[in-house]
CSV table of C-alpha atoms and ligand atoms in Angstrom, one decimal:
chain,number,residue,atom,x,y,z
A,1,UNK,CA,-15.0,-90.3,-35.6
A,2,UNK,CA,-15.5,-87.1,-33.8
A,3,UNK,CA,-18.9,-84.9,-34.4
A,4,UNK,CA,-19.3,-81.8,-36.3
A,5,UNK,CA,-19.9,-78.6,-33.4
A,6,UNK,CA,-22.8,-77.2,-34.4
A,7,UNK,CA,-22.2,-73.1,-33.8
A,8,UNK,CA,-25.6,-71.4,-33.0
A,9,UNK,CA,-23.9,-68.2,-31.6
A,10,UNK,CA,-25.3,-65.3,-34.0
A,11,UNK,CA,-22.8,-64.6,-37.1
A,12,UNK,CA,-21.8,-61.4,-38.1
A,13,UNK,CA,-25.2,-59.5,-39.0
A,14,UNK,CA,-26.0,-60.1,-43.2
A,15,UNK,CA,-27.2,-57.3,-45.5
A,16,UNK,CA,-30.4,-57.5,-46.2
A,17,UNK,CA,-31.3,-59.8,-49.2
A,18,UNK,CA,-33.8,-57.6,-52.0
A,19,UNK,CA,-35.0,-58.5,-55.1
A,20,UNK,CA,-32.5,-56.6,-56.6
A,21,UNK,CA,-30.0,-59.0,-54.8
A,22,UNK,CA,-31.9,-61.5,-56.8
A,23,UNK,CA,-31.5,-60.0,-60.4
A,24,UNK,CA,-28.3,-59.4,-59.3
A,25,UNK,CA,-27.4,-62.7,-58.8
A,26,UNK,CA,-28.8,-64.2,-61.8
A,27,UNK,CA,-26.5,-61.7,-63.7
A,28,UNK,CA,-23.6,-63.3,-61.6
A,29,UNK,CA,-24.6,-66.6,-62.4
A,30,UNK,CA,-24.7,-67.0,-58.7
A,31,UNK,CA,-27.4,-69.4,-57.2
A,32,UNK,CA,-30.1,-68.3,-54.8
A,33,UNK,CA,-31.4,-70.3,-51.5
A,34,UNK,CA,-35.1,-70.1,-50.8
A,35,UNK,CA,-36.3,-72.4,-48.3
A,36,UNK,CA,-39.9,-72.6,-46.5
A,37,UNK,CA,-40.6,-71.1,-42.7
A,38,UNK,CA,-43.8,-70.5,-40.9
A,39,UNK,CA,-42.9,-69.8,-37.6
A,40,UNK,CA,-40.2,-68.0,-35.5
A,41,UNK,CA,-37.6,-70.5,-34.6
A,42,UNK,CA,-37.1,-72.1,-38.1
A,43,UNK,CA,-37.1,-69.0,-39.5
A,44,UNK,CA,-34.2,-67.6,-36.9
A,45,UNK,CA,-31.8,-71.2,-37.6
A,46,UNK,CA,-32.4,-70.2,-41.2
A,47,UNK,CA,-31.8,-66.4,-41.3
A,48,UNK,CA,-28.4,-67.6,-39.6
A,49,UNK,CA,-27.5,-70.6,-41.7
A,50,UNK,CA,-27.6,-67.7,-44.3
A,51,UNK,CA,-30.6,-68.6,-46.8
A,52,UNK,CA,-31.3,-66.2,-49.2
A,53,UNK,CA,-34.4,-65.9,-49.2
A,54,UNK,CA,-37.8,-67.5,-46.9
A,55,UNK,CA,-41.0,-68.0,-48.5
A,56,UNK,CA,-44.3,-68.5,-45.9
A,57,UNK,CA,-45.6,-70.9,-48.3
A,58,UNK,CA,-49.5,-72.3,-48.7
A,59,UNK,CA,-47.3,-75.6,-47.8
A,60,UNK,CA,-48.3,-74.5,-43.9
A,61,UNK,CA,-51.6,-76.0,-44.9
A,62,UNK,CA,-50.0,-79.5,-45.7
A,63,UNK,CA,-47.0,-79.9,-43.4
A,64,UNK,CA,-47.9,-77.5,-40.3
A,65,UNK,CA,-51.8,-77.4,-40.3
A,66,UNK,CA,-52.6,-81.2,-41.2
A,67,UNK,CA,-55.1,-80.5,-44.7
A,68,UNK,CA,-55.3,-82.9,-47.5
A,69,UNK,CA,-53.9,-80.2,-49.4
A,70,UNK,CA,-53.6,-76.5,-50.1
A,71,UNK,CA,-57.2,-75.3,-50.5
A,72,UNK,CA,-58.0,-74.8,-46.9
A,73,UNK,CA,-55.3,-72.0,-46.0
A,74,UNK,CA,-57.2,-68.6,-45.3
A,75,UNK,CA,-55.7,-65.2,-45.6
A,76,UNK,CA,-55.6,-65.3,-41.5
A,77,UNK,CA,-53.8,-68.1,-41.1
A,78,UNK,CA,-50.9,-67.2,-43.8
A,79,UNK,CA,-50.7,-63.8,-42.1
A,80,UNK,CA,-50.3,-65.4,-39.0
A,81,UNK,CA,-47.3,-67.2,-39.9
A,82,UNK,CA,-45.6,-64.4,-41.6
A,83,UNK,CA,-45.7,-62.4,-38.9
A,84,UNK,CA,-44.1,-65.1,-36.8
A,85,UNK,CA,-41.6,-65.7,-39.1
A,86,UNK,CA,-41.2,-62.1,-40.1
A,87,UNK,CA,-40.1,-61.9,-36.3
A,88,UNK,CA,-37.5,-64.1,-36.3
A,89,UNK,CA,-35.4,-63.6,-40.2
A,90,UNK,CA,-34.4,-60.0,-40.3
A,91,UNK,CA,-32.0,-60.7,-43.4
A,92,UNK,CA,-33.5,-63.0,-45.9
A,93,UNK,CA,-36.2,-61.9,-48.5
A,94,UNK,CA,-39.4,-62.8,-46.9
A,95,UNK,CA,-41.9,-63.6,-49.6
A,96,UNK,CA,-45.8,-64.6,-48.6
A,97,UNK,CA,-47.7,-67.1,-50.3
A,98,UNK,CA,-51.2,-66.0,-51.9
A,99,UNK,CA,-53.5,-68.6,-50.6
A,100,UNK,CA,-56.7,-70.1,-53.0
A,101,UNK,CA,-59.3,-67.9,-54.0
A,102,UNK,CA,-57.1,-65.0,-52.3
A,103,UNK,CA,-56.3,-63.6,-55.9
A,104,UNK,CA,-58.6,-65.6,-58.1
A,105,UNK,CA,-61.9,-63.6,-57.7
A,106,UNK,CA,-60.9,-60.1,-59.1
A,107,UNK,CA,-57.8,-58.0,-59.6
A,108,UNK,CA,-58.8,-55.3,-56.9
A,109,UNK,CA,-59.3,-58.1,-54.1
A,110,UNK,CA,-55.8,-59.7,-55.1
A,111,UNK,CA,-54.4,-56.6,-54.7
A,112,UNK,CA,-55.6,-55.7,-51.8
A,113,UNK,CA,-54.4,-59.4,-50.3
A,114,UNK,CA,-51.0,-58.7,-51.9
A,115,UNK,CA,-51.1,-55.4,-49.8
A,116,UNK,CA,-51.8,-56.9,-46.3
A,117,UNK,CA,-48.8,-59.2,-46.5
A,118,UNK,CA,-46.5,-56.5,-46.5
A,119,UNK,CA,-48.7,-54.2,-44.1
A,120,UNK,CA,-49.7,-57.0,-41.8
A,121,UNK,CA,-47.7,-60.0,-42.6
A,122,UNK,CA,-44.2,-58.2,-42.3
A,123,UNK,CA,-43.2,-59.7,-45.7
A,124,UNK,CA,-41.5,-58.3,-48.8
A,125,UNK,CA,-43.0,-59.8,-51.2
A,126,UNK,CA,-45.6,-62.1,-52.6
A,127,UNK,CA,-46.2,-65.2,-54.5
A,128,UNK,CA,-48.8,-66.4,-56.5
A,129,UNK,CA,-49.5,-69.5,-58.7
A,130,UNK,CA,-50.4,-69.6,-62.7
A,131,UNK,CA,-50.0,-68.1,-65.7
A,132,UNK,CA,-51.2,-66.0,-68.6
A,133,UNK,CA,-54.3,-65.9,-66.8
A,134,UNK,CA,-52.8,-64.2,-64.1
A,135,UNK,CA,-51.3,-61.4,-66.2
A,136,UNK,CA,-53.6,-58.6,-65.1
A,137,UNK,CA,-53.8,-59.2,-61.3
A,138,UNK,CA,-50.0,-59.3,-62.0
A,139,UNK,CA,-50.1,-56.0,-63.5
A,140,UNK,CA,-52.1,-54.2,-60.9
A,141,UNK,CA,-50.2,-56.1,-57.9
A,142,UNK,CA,-46.8,-54.4,-59.2
A,143,UNK,CA,-48.2,-51.1,-59.6
A,144,UNK,CA,-49.0,-51.0,-56.0
A,145,UNK,CA,-45.5,-51.2,-55.4
A,146,UNK,CA,-45.4,-54.8,-54.2
A,147,UNK,CA,-42.4,-57.2,-55.8
A,148,UNK,CA,-44.1,-60.0,-56.8
A,149,UNK,CA,-43.3,-64.3,-57.5
A,150,UNK,CA,-45.0,-66.7,-59.8
A,151,UNK,CA,-45.2,-70.3,-59.6
A,152,UNK,CA,-45.7,-72.2,-62.9
A,153,UNK,CA,-45.7,-76.0,-63.6
A,154,UNK,CA,-47.1,-77.9,-60.6
A,155,UNK,CA,-49.3,-75.6,-59.3
A,156,UNK,CA,-51.0,-77.4,-55.9
A,157,UNK,CA,-54.2,-74.5,-55.6
A,158,UNK,CA,-54.9,-76.5,-58.9
A,159,UNK,CA,-54.4,-80.3,-57.9
A,160,UNK,CA,-58.4,-81.0,-58.8
A,161,UNK,CA,-58.0,-79.5,-62.1
A,162,UNK,CA,-54.5,-81.1,-62.9
A,163,UNK,CA,-55.4,-84.3,-61.4
A,164,UNK,CA,-53.6,-84.9,-58.5
A,165,UNK,CA,-49.8,-84.1,-57.8
A,166,UNK,CA,-48.0,-84.3,-61.6
A,167,UNK,CA,-45.3,-83.3,-62.9
A,168,UNK,CA,-46.2,-80.9,-65.5
A,169,UNK,CA,-44.8,-79.8,-69.1
A,170,UNK,CA,-44.0,-83.2,-70.3
A,171,UNK,CA,-45.2,-83.1,-74.1
A,172,UNK,CA,-44.1,-80.3,-76.8
A,173,UNK,CA,-47.9,-78.5,-76.4
A,174,UNK,CA,-47.6,-78.3,-72.2
A,175,UNK,CA,-43.8,-76.9,-72.4
A,176,UNK,CA,-44.3,-74.9,-75.8
A,177,UNK,CA,-47.4,-73.4,-73.1
A,178,UNK,CA,-44.6,-73.2,-70.0
A,179,UNK,CA,-42.4,-71.1,-71.8
A,180,UNK,CA,-44.7,-68.5,-73.4
A,181,UNK,CA,-46.5,-68.6,-69.9
A,182,UNK,CA,-42.7,-67.6,-68.2
A,183,UNK,CA,-42.3,-65.0,-70.5
A,184,UNK,CA,-45.9,-63.2,-70.1
A,185,UNK,CA,-45.0,-63.3,-65.6
A,186,UNK,CA,-41.5,-62.0,-66.5
A,187,UNK,CA,-43.7,-59.0,-69.4
A,188,UNK,CA,-46.1,-58.6,-66.6
A,189,UNK,CA,-43.5,-57.3,-63.6
A,190,UNK,CA,-42.8,-61.1,-62.0
A,191,UNK,CA,-39.1,-60.3,-60.2
A,192,UNK,CA,-38.5,-64.1,-60.2
A,193,UNK,CA,-41.0,-67.4,-61.1
A,194,UNK,CA,-41.1,-71.1,-59.0
A,195,UNK,CA,-40.8,-73.8,-61.7
A,196,UNK,CA,-42.3,-76.8,-59.5
A,197,UNK,CA,-41.7,-80.2,-61.5
A,198,UNK,CA,-41.3,-79.9,-64.8
A,199,UNK,CA,-38.1,-81.3,-66.6
A,200,UNK,CA,-35.0,-80.7,-66.1
A,201,UNK,CA,-34.3,-79.4,-69.8
A,202,UNK,CA,-37.8,-77.4,-69.6
A,203,UNK,CA,-36.5,-75.4,-66.6
A,204,UNK,CA,-33.2,-75.1,-68.1
A,205,UNK,CA,-34.5,-73.5,-71.6
A,206,UNK,CA,-37.0,-71.1,-69.9
A,207,UNK,CA,-34.2,-70.3,-67.1
A,208,UNK,CA,-32.0,-69.1,-70.3
A,209,UNK,CA,-34.8,-67.3,-72.0
A,210,UNK,CA,-36.2,-64.8,-69.5
A,211,UNK,CA,-33.8,-62.4,-67.6
A,212,UNK,CA,-35.9,-62.7,-63.8
A,213,UNK,CA,-34.6,-65.7,-61.6
A,214,UNK,CA,-36.2,-69.1,-62.0
A,215,UNK,CA,-36.4,-70.9,-58.4
A,216,UNK,CA,-36.9,-74.6,-58.6
A,217,UNK,CA,-38.1,-77.7,-57.0
A,218,UNK,CA,-38.4,-80.5,-58.6
A,219,UNK,CA,-36.7,-78.8,-61.7
A,220,UNK,CA,-33.5,-80.0,-62.1
A,221,UNK,CA,-30.4,-78.1,-61.8
A,222,UNK,CA,-30.5,-75.5,-64.6
A,223,UNK,CA,-32.8,-73.0,-62.6
A,224,UNK,CA,-31.1,-70.0,-60.7
A,225,UNK,CA,-31.8,-71.4,-57.5
A,226,UNK,CA,-33.9,-74.1,-55.7
A,227,UNK,CA,-36.2,-74.4,-52.9
A,228,UNK,CA,-37.3,-77.1,-50.9
A,229,UNK,CA,-40.2,-77.0,-48.0
A,230,UNK,CA,-38.5,-77.5,-45.3
A,231,UNK,CA,-41.1,-80.1,-43.7
A,232,UNK,CA,-39.3,-82.4,-46.7
A,233,UNK,CA,-36.0,-81.7,-46.0
A,234,UNK,CA,-36.0,-82.0,-42.2
A,235,UNK,CA,-38.0,-85.1,-42.3
A,236,UNK,CA,-40.9,-83.8,-40.2
A,237,UNK,CA,-43.7,-84.4,-43.0
A,238,UNK,CA,-44.7,-87.9,-42.3
A,239,UNK,CA,-47.4,-88.7,-44.9
A,240,UNK,CA,-45.3,-88.7,-48.5
A,241,UNK,CA,-41.9,-87.3,-49.8
A,242,UNK,CA,-41.9,-86.0,-53.6
A,243,UNK,CA,-38.7,-88.0,-55.5
A,244,UNK,CA,-36.8,-84.3,-56.0
A,245,UNK,CA,-36.7,-83.9,-52.3
A,246,UNK,CA,-32.9,-84.6,-50.4
A,247,UNK,CA,-33.6,-85.3,-46.9
A,248,UNK,CA,-30.4,-83.3,-44.3
A,249,UNK,CA,-32.6,-84.6,-41.3
A,250,UNK,CA,-34.9,-87.2,-39.5
A,251,UNK,CA,-36.6,-85.1,-37.0
A,252,UNK,CA,-39.7,-86.6,-37.3
A,253,UNK,CA,-37.8,-89.2,-35.8
A,254,UNK,CA,-35.9,-87.4,-33.6
A,255,UNK,CA,-39.1,-85.9,-31.9
A,256,UNK,CA,-40.6,-89.2,-31.3
A,257,UNK,CA,-37.7,-90.2,-29.3
A,258,UNK,CA,-37.3,-87.5,-27.2
A,259,UNK,CA,-40.9,-87.3,-26.7
A,260,UNK,CA,-40.2,-91.2,-25.4
A,261,UNK,CA,-37.2,-90.7,-23.2
A,262,UNK,CA,-39.5,-87.8,-21.5
A,263,UNK,CA,-42.7,-90.3,-20.7
A,264,UNK,CA,-40.0,-93.0,-20.3
A,265,UNK,CA,-37.8,-90.7,-17.3
A,266,UNK,CA,-41.2,-89.3,-15.8
A,267,UNK,CA,-42.8,-92.6,-15.8
A,268,UNK,CA,-39.7,-93.8,-14.1
A,269,UNK,CA,-39.3,-90.6,-11.4
A,270,UNK,CA,-35.9,-89.7,-13.5
A,271,UNK,CA,-37.7,-86.2,-14.2
A,272,UNK,CA,-37.6,-84.1,-12.5
A,273,UNK,CA,-33.7,-84.4,-10.7
A,274,UNK,CA,-32.5,-82.3,-8.3
A,275,UNK,CA,-31.0,-79.6,-10.7
A,276,UNK,CA,-34.9,-79.0,-12.2
A,277,UNK,CA,-36.4,-77.8,-8.7
A,278,UNK,CA,-36.9,-74.6,-7.0
A,279,UNK,CA,-35.7,-74.8,-3.6
A,280,UNK,CA,-37.0,-72.6,-0.3
A,281,UNK,CA,-35.3,-71.0,2.7
A,282,UNK,CA,-35.4,-73.7,5.2
A,283,UNK,CA,-36.9,-70.5,7.7
A,284,UNK,CA,-39.3,-69.5,5.5
A,285,UNK,CA,-40.3,-73.8,5.4
A,286,UNK,CA,-40.1,-73.9,9.0
A,287,UNK,CA,-42.7,-70.9,9.2
A,288,UNK,CA,-45.2,-72.4,6.3
A,289,UNK,CA,-44.9,-75.5,8.7
A,290,UNK,CA,-46.2,-73.9,11.8
A,291,UNK,CA,-49.1,-72.2,10.1
A,292,UNK,CA,-51.0,-75.4,7.8
A,293,UNK,CA,-47.9,-77.8,8.2
B,1,KIV,O1,-46.4,-73.5,-50.5
B,1,KIV,C1,-45.2,-73.9,-51.0
B,1,KIV,O2,-44.4,-74.2,-50.0
B,1,KIV,C2,-45.0,-73.4,-52.3
B,1,KIV,C3,-43.1,-74.4,-52.6
B,1,KIV,C4,-43.4,-75.6,-53.1
B,1,KIV,C5,-42.4,-73.7,-53.4
B,1,KIV,O3,-45.3,-72.6,-52.8
């Protein structure tokens, strides 16, 4: 069996994906793709692969910074990683995730912090978590000219209130509230909504009821698009893997093997070899030797 060759050459430049593209894709019944990224090389690779949108998620806190949950992530940490991603991806729609307490205190603070993602983070849009209780902040952010994505269902910033990372909308009462929240977010001006860890038929129902695209994660195939946390997809996050993740690679294993090979090469003096060293002209060497040898 021959291995599939990997092309890393630059593909033809793609047209920039915008929130309008999102709307058109839903209208045409075309599926939307989104992945998370937190650094330049990852963003570059996914942009070349042709992903529609990149979310600089506050999952950063768990999969890159090693926190227990997303709550400790700050605006400064988010902006730092947003800038790196924006240097790598030129075509995908770039969405910055508003961290815990950057939008909950007041509408003014929410609007100012949303603006920082565009002014200082190189993002095209922002995302925040929550339903009806966020409608005022969403309206103000949209009025400032900032595209905003909602996030309903399992909202990790409310992990303490939800009693853990658990699926949402499993009773008729809870599901009805999510349908209402989705309609409220659409009315407030969101251009799209992430639906996380909700029953597949509920996600499909919501996707049919609203005219903006839904992006599912653990929400089945009835959404208008799909997102995964890249470190889950690459098997780069060691702590746990949610049930809804499909793994496309084993990067943690690959990295561990590469690091082990390096250590073995160095210890056995196979590295550096002749091809890895810088030579010095003999005449120059002789001159040096006369001085210090
Ligand atoms: O922070 C994140 O990565 C997210 C996705 C799970 C949608 O919010």
